[in-house]
Short mmCIF file of C-alpha atoms in Angstrom, two decimals:
data_model
loop_
_atom_site.label_atom_id
_atom_site.label_comp_id
_atom_site.label_asym_id
_atom_site.label_seq_id
_atom_site.Cartn_x
_atom_site.Cartn_y
_atom_site.Cartn_z
CA MET A 136 0.53 -15.33 3.98
CA PRO A 137 1.08 -12.67 5.35
CA VAL A 138 2.81 -9.64 3.84
CA VAL A 139 4.69 -6.90 5.70
CA THR A 140 5.67 -3.66 3.95
CA VAL A 141 8.25 -1.32 5.47
CA GLU A 142 8.39 2.28 4.24
CA MET A 143 11.51 4.09 5.45
CA TYR A 144 14.21 6.57 4.41
CA GLU A 145 16.65 5.18 1.86
CA GLY A 146 20.24 4.61 2.99
CA ARG A 147 20.19 1.48 5.17
CA SER A 148 22.73 -1.26 4.43
CA ASP A 149 21.91 -4.76 3.22
CA GLU A 150 23.06 -6.04 6.62
CA GLN A 151 20.60 -3.80 8.44
CA LYS A 152 17.82 -4.92 6.09
CA GLN A 153 18.69 -8.60 6.56
CA GLU A 154 18.63 -8.30 10.37
CA LEU A 155 15.36 -6.37 10.18
CA VAL A 156 13.75 -9.02 7.96
CA GLU A 157 14.87 -11.78 10.34
CA ASP A 158 13.41 -10.07 13.43
CA ILE A 159 10.14 -9.13 11.71
CA THR A 160 9.79 -12.70 10.42
CA ASP A 161 10.47 -14.11 13.90
CA ALA A 162 7.89 -11.76 15.43
CA MET A 163 5.26 -12.72 12.87
CA VAL A 164 5.88 -16.44 13.42
CA GLU A 165 5.89 -16.15 17.21
CA HIS A 166 2.92 -13.84 17.73
CA VAL A 167 0.53 -14.49 14.82
CA ASP A 168 1.53 -18.00 13.69
CA ALA A 169 2.75 -16.84 10.27
CA THR A 170 4.19 -19.44 7.90
CA PRO A 171 7.72 -18.20 7.14
CA GLU A 172 7.93 -19.78 3.67
CA THR A 173 5.10 -17.61 2.35
CA LEU A 174 5.75 -14.54 4.54
CA HIS A 175 7.01 -11.60 2.48
CA VAL A 176 8.74 -8.56 3.95
CA ILE A 177 8.95 -5.79 1.32
CA ILE A 178 11.08 -2.70 1.93
CA HIS A 179 10.45 0.60 0.16
CA ASP A 180 13.47 2.92 0.28
CA VAL A 181 11.99 6.43 0.25
CA PRO A 182 14.18 9.46 -0.63
CA LYS A 183 14.01 12.33 1.90
CA GLU A 184 12.44 14.60 -0.71
CA ASN A 185 9.53 12.14 -0.92
CA TRP A 186 8.66 11.99 2.76
CA GLY A 187 6.76 14.73 4.57
CA ARG A 188 6.01 14.88 8.29
CA ASP A 189 4.42 17.80 10.16
CA GLY A 190 4.01 19.47 6.74
CA LEU A 191 7.71 19.46 5.92
CA LEU A 192 9.68 17.29 3.49
CA GLY A 193 12.61 15.32 4.91
CA ILE A 194 15.10 17.47 2.98
CA HIS A 195 13.93 20.47 5.00
CA ARG A 196 14.03 18.72 8.35
CA GLU A 197 16.86 18.38 10.88
CA ASP A 198 15.83 14.93 12.19
CA MET B 1 -1.49 9.03 13.00
CA PRO B 2 -2.46 9.09 10.09
CA VAL B 3 -0.49 8.18 6.95
CA VAL B 4 -1.11 9.45 3.40
CA THR B 5 0.57 7.77 0.40
CA VAL B 6 0.68 9.52 -2.98
CA GLU B 7 1.40 7.41 -6.05
CA MET B 8 2.14 9.57 -9.10
CA TYR B 9 4.35 9.84 -12.20
CA GLU B 10 7.97 10.67 -11.41
CA GLY B 11 9.27 14.09 -12.48
CA ARG B 12 7.79 16.61 -10.04
CA SER B 13 10.14 19.09 -8.38
CA ASP B 14 10.94 19.28 -4.67
CA GLU B 15 9.04 22.58 -4.56
CA GLN B 16 5.91 20.96 -6.00
CA LYS B 17 6.22 18.12 -3.48
CA GLN B 18 6.72 20.52 -0.57
CA GLU B 19 3.62 22.54 -1.51
CA LEU B 20 1.63 19.33 -1.97
CA VAL B 21 2.69 18.01 1.45
CA GLU B 22 1.73 21.32 3.08
CA ASP B 23 -1.76 21.36 1.55
CA ILE B 24 -2.44 17.67 2.25
CA THR B 25 -1.30 18.16 5.86
CA ASP B 26 -3.54 21.21 6.24
CA ALA B 27 -6.52 19.32 4.81
CA MET B 28 -5.95 16.37 7.17
CA VAL B 29 -5.68 18.67 10.19
CA GLU B 30 -8.71 20.75 9.23
CA HIS B 31 -11.13 18.00 8.19
CA VAL B 32 -10.17 14.89 10.22
CA ASP B 33 -8.35 16.42 13.22
CA ALA B 34 -5.00 14.83 12.33
CA THR B 35 -2.01 15.54 14.56
CA PRO B 36 0.60 17.09 12.22
CA GLU B 37 3.62 15.90 14.22
CA THR B 38 2.79 12.24 13.55
CA LEU B 39 1.15 12.69 10.13
CA HIS B 40 3.27 11.17 7.36
CA VAL B 41 2.85 11.97 3.66
CA ILE B 42 4.82 9.48 1.57
CA ILE B 43 5.31 10.05 -2.17
CA HIS B 44 6.04 7.22 -4.59
CA ASP B 45 7.56 8.47 -7.86
CA VAL B 46 6.37 5.93 -10.46
CA PRO B 47 8.09 5.71 -13.89
CA LYS B 48 5.71 5.86 -16.88
CA GLU B 49 6.65 2.31 -17.86
CA ASN B 50 5.31 1.16 -14.49
CA TRP B 51 1.86 2.72 -14.68
CA GLY B 52 -0.96 1.31 -16.76
CA ARG B 53 -4.39 2.84 -17.30
CA ASP B 54 -7.10 1.59 -19.66
CA GLY B 55 -4.78 -1.37 -20.40
CA LEU B 56 -1.91 0.77 -21.66
CA LEU B 57 1.40 1.68 -20.00
CA GLY B 58 2.19 5.38 -19.60
CA ILE B 59 5.03 5.12 -22.14
CA HIS B 60 2.45 4.21 -24.79
CA ARG B 61 -0.03 6.93 -23.87
CA GLU B 62 -0.34 10.48 -25.17
CA ASP B 63 -1.67 11.99 -21.90
CA MET C 85 -3.43 9.16 -12.60
CA PRO C 86 -2.53 9.51 -9.69
CA VAL C 87 -3.73 7.62 -6.62
CA VAL C 88 -3.79 8.88 -3.01
CA THR C 89 -4.38 6.47 -0.09
CA VAL C 90 -5.30 7.77 3.35
CA GLU C 91 -4.83 5.47 6.34
CA MET C 92 -6.53 6.83 9.46
CA TYR C 93 -8.54 5.83 12.55
CA GLU C 94 -12.10 4.79 11.75
CA GLY C 95 -14.93 7.05 12.95
CA ARG C 96 -14.92 10.07 10.62
CA SER C 97 -18.23 11.12 9.06
CA ASP C 98 -19.06 11.04 5.35
CA GLU C 99 -19.08 14.85 5.42
CA GLN C 100 -15.52 14.95 6.80
CA LYS C 101 -14.40 12.45 4.17
CA GLN C 102 -16.07 14.40 1.34
CA GLU C 103 -14.38 17.65 2.41
CA LEU C 104 -11.04 15.84 2.75
CA VAL C 105 -11.34 14.31 -0.73
CA GLU C 106 -12.16 17.73 -2.21
CA ASP C 107 -9.14 19.43 -0.64
CA ILE C 108 -6.73 16.61 -1.49
CA THR C 109 -8.00 16.61 -5.09
CA ASP C 110 -7.60 20.40 -5.31
CA ALA C 111 -4.05 20.17 -3.93
CA MET C 112 -3.10 17.45 -6.41
CA VAL C 113 -4.52 19.43 -9.34
CA GLU C 114 -2.92 22.71 -8.25
CA HIS C 115 0.56 21.49 -7.30
CA VAL C 116 1.25 18.41 -9.47
CA ASP C 117 -1.11 18.93 -12.42
CA ALA C 118 -3.21 15.85 -11.64
CA THR C 119 -6.19 15.07 -13.88
CA PRO C 120 -9.18 15.00 -11.51
CA GLU C 121 -11.24 12.55 -13.58
CA THR C 122 -8.69 9.77 -13.07
CA LEU C 123 -7.45 10.84 -9.60
CA HIS C 124 -8.50 8.34 -6.93
CA VAL C 125 -8.49 9.09 -3.20
CA ILE C 126 -8.92 5.86 -1.23
CA ILE C 127 -9.60 5.95 2.53
CA HIS C 128 -8.79 3.04 4.81
CA ASP C 129 -10.67 3.24 8.13
CA VAL C 130 -8.37 1.52 10.62
CA PRO C 131 -9.71 0.33 14.01
CA LYS C 132 -7.67 1.53 17.04
CA GLU C 133 -6.71 -2.06 17.88
CA ASN C 134 -5.01 -2.24 14.46
CA TRP C 135 -2.80 0.83 14.76
CA GLY C 136 0.38 0.90 16.80
CA ARG C 137 2.58 3.93 17.46
CA ASP C 138 5.59 4.10 19.78
CA GLY C 139 5.05 0.37 20.37
CA LEU C 140 1.51 0.73 21.68
CA LEU C 141 -1.83 -0.09 20.04
CA GLY C 142 -4.36 2.74 19.78
CA ILE C 143 -6.67 1.01 22.27
CA HIS C 144 -3.95 1.40 24.92
CA ARG C 145 -3.19 5.03 24.12
CA GLU C 146 -4.71 8.23 25.50
CA ASP C 147 -4.32 10.30 22.31
CA MET D 188 -12.06 2.70 -10.01
CA PRO D 189 -10.34 0.33 -9.13
CA VAL D 190 -6.59 0.26 -8.49
CA VAL D 191 -4.24 -2.74 -8.75
CA THR D 192 -0.70 -2.59 -7.34
CA VAL D 193 1.90 -5.17 -8.33
CA GLU D 194 4.99 -5.57 -6.14
CA MET D 195 7.66 -7.70 -7.82
CA TYR D 196 11.42 -8.03 -8.35
CA GLU D 197 12.87 -5.37 -10.63
CA GLY D 198 14.19 -6.49 -14.04
CA ARG D 199 11.10 -7.16 -16.19
CA SER D 200 10.98 -5.58 -19.65
CA ASP D 201 8.48 -2.96 -20.80
CA GLU D 202 6.96 -5.61 -23.08
CA GLN D 203 6.38 -7.96 -20.14
CA LYS D 204 4.82 -5.13 -18.15
CA GLN D 205 2.57 -4.09 -21.05
CA GLU D 206 1.29 -7.66 -21.51
CA LEU D 207 0.76 -7.99 -17.77
CA VAL D 208 -1.21 -4.73 -17.59
CA GLU D 209 -3.38 -5.83 -20.51
CA ASP D 210 -4.24 -9.20 -18.93
CA ILE D 211 -4.88 -7.75 -15.47
CA THR D 212 -7.11 -5.06 -17.00
CA ASP D 213 -9.03 -7.70 -19.00
CA ALA D 214 -9.49 -9.83 -15.87
CA MET D 215 -10.76 -6.86 -13.85
CA VAL D 216 -13.22 -5.88 -16.59
CA GLU D 217 -14.46 -9.44 -17.13
CA HIS D 218 -14.82 -10.60 -13.53
CA VAL D 219 -15.57 -7.47 -11.45
CA ASP D 220 -17.02 -5.07 -14.08
CA ALA D 221 -14.17 -2.58 -13.75
CA THR D 222 -14.23 0.53 -15.95
CA PRO D 223 -10.96 0.39 -17.92
CA GLU D 224 -10.63 4.16 -18.37
CA THR D 225 -10.25 4.71 -14.62
CA LEU D 226 -8.56 1.39 -13.77
CA HIS D 227 -4.94 1.91 -12.71
CA VAL D 228 -2.32 -0.83 -12.60
CA ILE D 229 0.76 0.37 -10.70
CA ILE D 230 3.98 -1.67 -10.73
CA HIS D 231 6.61 -1.38 -8.01
CA ASP D 232 9.99 -2.72 -9.11
CA VAL D 233 11.60 -3.99 -5.91
CA PRO D 234 15.39 -4.66 -5.75
CA LYS D 235 16.33 -8.12 -4.43
CA GLU D 236 17.98 -6.56 -1.38
CA ASN D 237 14.60 -5.08 -0.44
CA TRP D 238 12.57 -8.28 -0.51
CA GLY D 239 12.68 -10.87 2.23
CA ARG D 240 10.91 -14.24 2.27
CA ASP D 241 11.28 -16.97 4.87
CA GLY D 242 13.53 -14.54 6.77
CA LEU D 243 16.05 -14.13 3.97
CA LEU D 244 16.64 -11.20 1.59
CA GLY D 245 16.46 -11.97 -2.13
CA ILE D 246 20.18 -11.32 -2.54
CA HIS D 247 20.85 -14.29 -0.23
CA ARG D 248 18.37 -16.62 -1.93
CA GLU D 249 18.88 -19.05 -4.81
CA ASP D 250 15.33 -18.73 -6.23
CA MET E 22 7.16 -13.46 -4.67
CA PRO E 23 5.34 -11.31 -5.87
CA VAL E 24 2.34 -9.59 -4.26
CA VAL E 25 -0.68 -8.07 -6.03
CA THR E 26 -3.13 -5.83 -4.16
CA VAL E 27 -6.54 -5.03 -5.61
CA GLU E 28 -8.45 -2.02 -4.25
CA MET E 29 -12.06 -1.99 -5.42
CA TYR E 30 -15.65 -1.22 -4.30
CA GLU E 31 -17.02 -3.75 -1.84
CA GLY E 32 -19.88 -6.00 -3.01
CA ARG E 33 -18.28 -8.59 -5.33
CA SER E 34 -19.11 -12.25 -4.72
CA ASP E 35 -16.63 -14.94 -3.66
CA GLU E 36 -17.04 -16.48 -7.10
CA GLN E 37 -16.04 -13.22 -8.81
CA LYS E 38 -13.06 -12.92 -6.49
CA GLN E 39 -11.97 -16.51 -7.11
CA GLU E 40 -12.11 -16.06 -10.90
CA LEU E 41 -10.23 -12.76 -10.61
CA VAL E 42 -7.49 -14.34 -8.47
CA GLU E 43 -7.12 -17.19 -10.97
CA ASP E 44 -6.73 -14.86 -13.96
CA ILE E 45 -4.34 -12.49 -12.18
CA THR E 46 -2.24 -15.45 -11.04
CA ASP E 47 -2.17 -16.86 -14.59
CA ALA E 48 -1.14 -13.47 -15.99
CA MET E 49 1.66 -13.09 -13.43
CA VAL E 50 2.96 -16.61 -14.15
CA GLU E 51 2.77 -16.21 -17.92
CA HIS E 52 4.19 -12.71 -18.32
CA VAL E 53 6.61 -12.19 -15.41
CA ASP E 54 7.51 -15.77 -14.42
CA ALA E 55 5.92 -15.52 -10.99
CA THR E 56 6.00 -18.59 -8.73
CA PRO E 57 2.34 -19.30 -7.97
CA GLU E 58 2.98 -20.93 -4.58
CA THR E 59 4.34 -17.69 -3.12
CA LEU E 60 2.22 -15.27 -5.21
CA HIS E 61 -0.30 -13.43 -3.03
CA VAL E 62 -3.34 -11.60 -4.39
CA ILE E 63 -4.88 -9.42 -1.66
CA ILE E 64 -8.28 -7.78 -2.17
CA HIS E 65 -9.36 -4.69 -0.26
CA ASP E 66 -13.13 -4.19 -0.31
CA VAL E 67 -13.61 -0.41 -0.11
CA PRO E 68 -17.00 1.09 0.86
CA LYS E 69 -18.31 3.77 -1.54
CA GLU E 70 -18.05 6.41 1.18
CA ASN E 71 -14.31 5.72 1.32
CA TRP E 72 -13.51 6.17 -2.37
CA GLY E 73 -13.27 9.57 -4.03
CA ARG E 74 -12.74 10.23 -7.73
CA ASP E 75 -12.82 13.63 -9.47
CA GLY E 76 -13.27 15.14 -5.99
CA LEU E 77 -16.47 13.24 -5.19
CA LEU E 78 -17.07 10.29 -2.87
CA GLY E 79 -18.65 7.18 -4.40
CA ILE E 80 -21.85 7.71 -2.41
CA HIS E 81 -22.36 10.99 -4.28
CA ARG E 82 -21.61 9.57 -7.72
CA GLU E 83 -23.94 7.99 -10.28
CA ASP E 84 -21.35 5.56 -11.75
CA MET F 135 9.20 7.96 10.24
CA PRO F 136 8.90 5.06 9.25
CA VAL F 137 5.67 3.16 8.56
CA VAL F 138 5.14 -0.61 8.67
CA THR F 139 1.99 -2.19 7.23
CA VAL F 140 1.03 -5.77 8.09
CA GLU F 141 -1.46 -7.57 5.85
CA MET F 142 -2.69 -10.81 7.42
CA TYR F 143 -5.78 -13.00 7.88
CA GLU F 144 -8.34 -11.52 10.24
CA GLY F 145 -8.91 -13.29 13.59
CA ARG F 146 -5.88 -12.40 15.75
CA SER F 147 -6.51 -11.11 19.28
CA ASP F 148 -5.64 -7.65 20.56
CA GLU F 149 -3.00 -9.28 22.75
CA GLN F 150 -1.33 -10.90 19.73
CA LYS F 151 -1.43 -7.59 17.87
CA GLN F 152 0.05 -5.69 20.83
CA GLU F 153 2.93 -8.16 21.17
CA LEU F 154 3.52 -8.03 17.42
CA VAL F 155 3.60 -4.22 17.41
CA GLU F 156 6.07 -4.20 20.29
CA ASP F 157 8.48 -6.63 18.58
CA ILE F 158 8.26 -4.90 15.20
CA THR F 159 8.88 -1.53 16.87
CA ASP F 160 11.87 -2.93 18.76
CA ALA F 161 13.31 -4.43 15.55
CA MET F 162 12.90 -1.13 13.68
CA VAL F 163 14.58 0.84 16.48
CA GLU F 164 17.44 -1.65 16.88
CA HIS F 165 18.27 -2.33 13.24
CA VAL F 166 17.34 0.85 11.31
CA ASP F 167 17.44 3.53 14.04
CA ALA F 168 13.71 4.28 13.79
CA THR F 169 12.24 6.90 16.13
CA PRO F 170 9.52 5.05 18.03
CA GLU F 171 7.36 8.13 18.65
CA THR F 172 6.69 8.58 14.92
CA LEU F 173 6.88 4.89 13.91
CA HIS F 174 3.46 3.60 12.83
CA VAL F 175 2.57 -0.09 12.58
CA ILE F 176 -0.72 -0.49 10.70
CA ILE F 177 -2.48 -3.87 10.61
CA HIS F 178 -4.94 -4.82 7.87
CA ASP F 179 -7.20 -7.72 8.88
CA VAL F 180 -7.99 -9.49 5.61
CA PRO F 181 -10.92 -11.94 5.37
CA LYS F 182 -10.03 -15.37 3.90
CA GLU F 183 -12.30 -14.72 0.90
CA ASN F 184 -10.11 -11.71 0.06
CA TRP F 185 -6.74 -13.45 0.02
CA GLY F 186 -5.57 -15.64 -2.84
CA ARG F 187 -2.36 -17.67 -2.97
CA ASP F 188 -1.35 -20.13 -5.70
CA GLY F 189 -4.53 -19.08 -7.53
CA LEU F 190 -6.89 -20.09 -4.74
CA LEU F 191 -8.83 -17.95 -2.25
CA GLY F 192 -8.25 -18.67 1.44
CA ILE F 193 -11.80 -19.98 1.83
CA HIS F 194 -10.92 -22.79 -0.60
CA ARG F 195 -7.60 -23.65 1.01
CA GLU F 196 -6.80 -26.15 3.77
CA ASP F 197 -3.88 -24.16 5.27
#
């Protein structure tokens, strides 16, 4: 307990993901007393053609 | 705010996804006053071998 | 198949939710050939104190 | 109704997934009166570099 | 590892949920070698007014 | 972009949730270049009777 799921554009490195998992785990332990051994952080790499914002897919966006 | 996640079989085209995102965004704006700029529509392309219905994986189904 | 999940602030009426479900279902049928009988639209009503954007919970935001 | 989502490491065979879907469907029917025809079991295959536990990505873990 | 999420109508008893969690855990251990100590089964109780199928909210359905 | 979902036991205070959202947002900005204005952190408060680990619901566990 608990479980954190991160949905974001694909393309980040393993290093970035490792640092992100560390910081999220630290925040969960510090602020909501999570038990690190059973705390899962799951990352979904989403292609730009599968993410719409403001009615527009990522492949059609500048940002 | 808000976030819509669509889980469906993989294989749809970018055009289909773009039209889907437009219509879902319009529906969210019209019916629940969503703010389009911060409305995310996330699509998960699921392979047929990862989707079961009525106890049977998609790869074993006719439909 | 498929499944759509909508995460949004709590407080919308049943009428708003019914109209939203109709339009999302229509969009899924029209654009990605979904089968309406097995298409689920699941709504999660999220309290403002459980939704952060730009680092701030909804209860601390004006919008 | 209802929908079950399984997040697990990638790498299981179609046979394993089929057996898993059968047992989960049976459990849902037996214990919570689910209707199998509209019961979806969706599997997300997650790469080891996208799954952190105890602050460490799967690619850095022994287990 | 791993994580199973069950979305279903609200109203099941704790006993039903306990039996369901046991069977799902057994299935995950038997078929995909899950480690029970870090296997989470999360249940979302969804009100009927928050679940649409075939374009109709649960509160408007007979089944 | 992106979206982070936190599933945890119900019972945390608004202050804990605000601090958690701040730290998660900071981690996402620092490590994966997230844009805070469109970064959502959604918290699901899960009752103990809806969370199983190691085959046992939270209401039957000591931890």
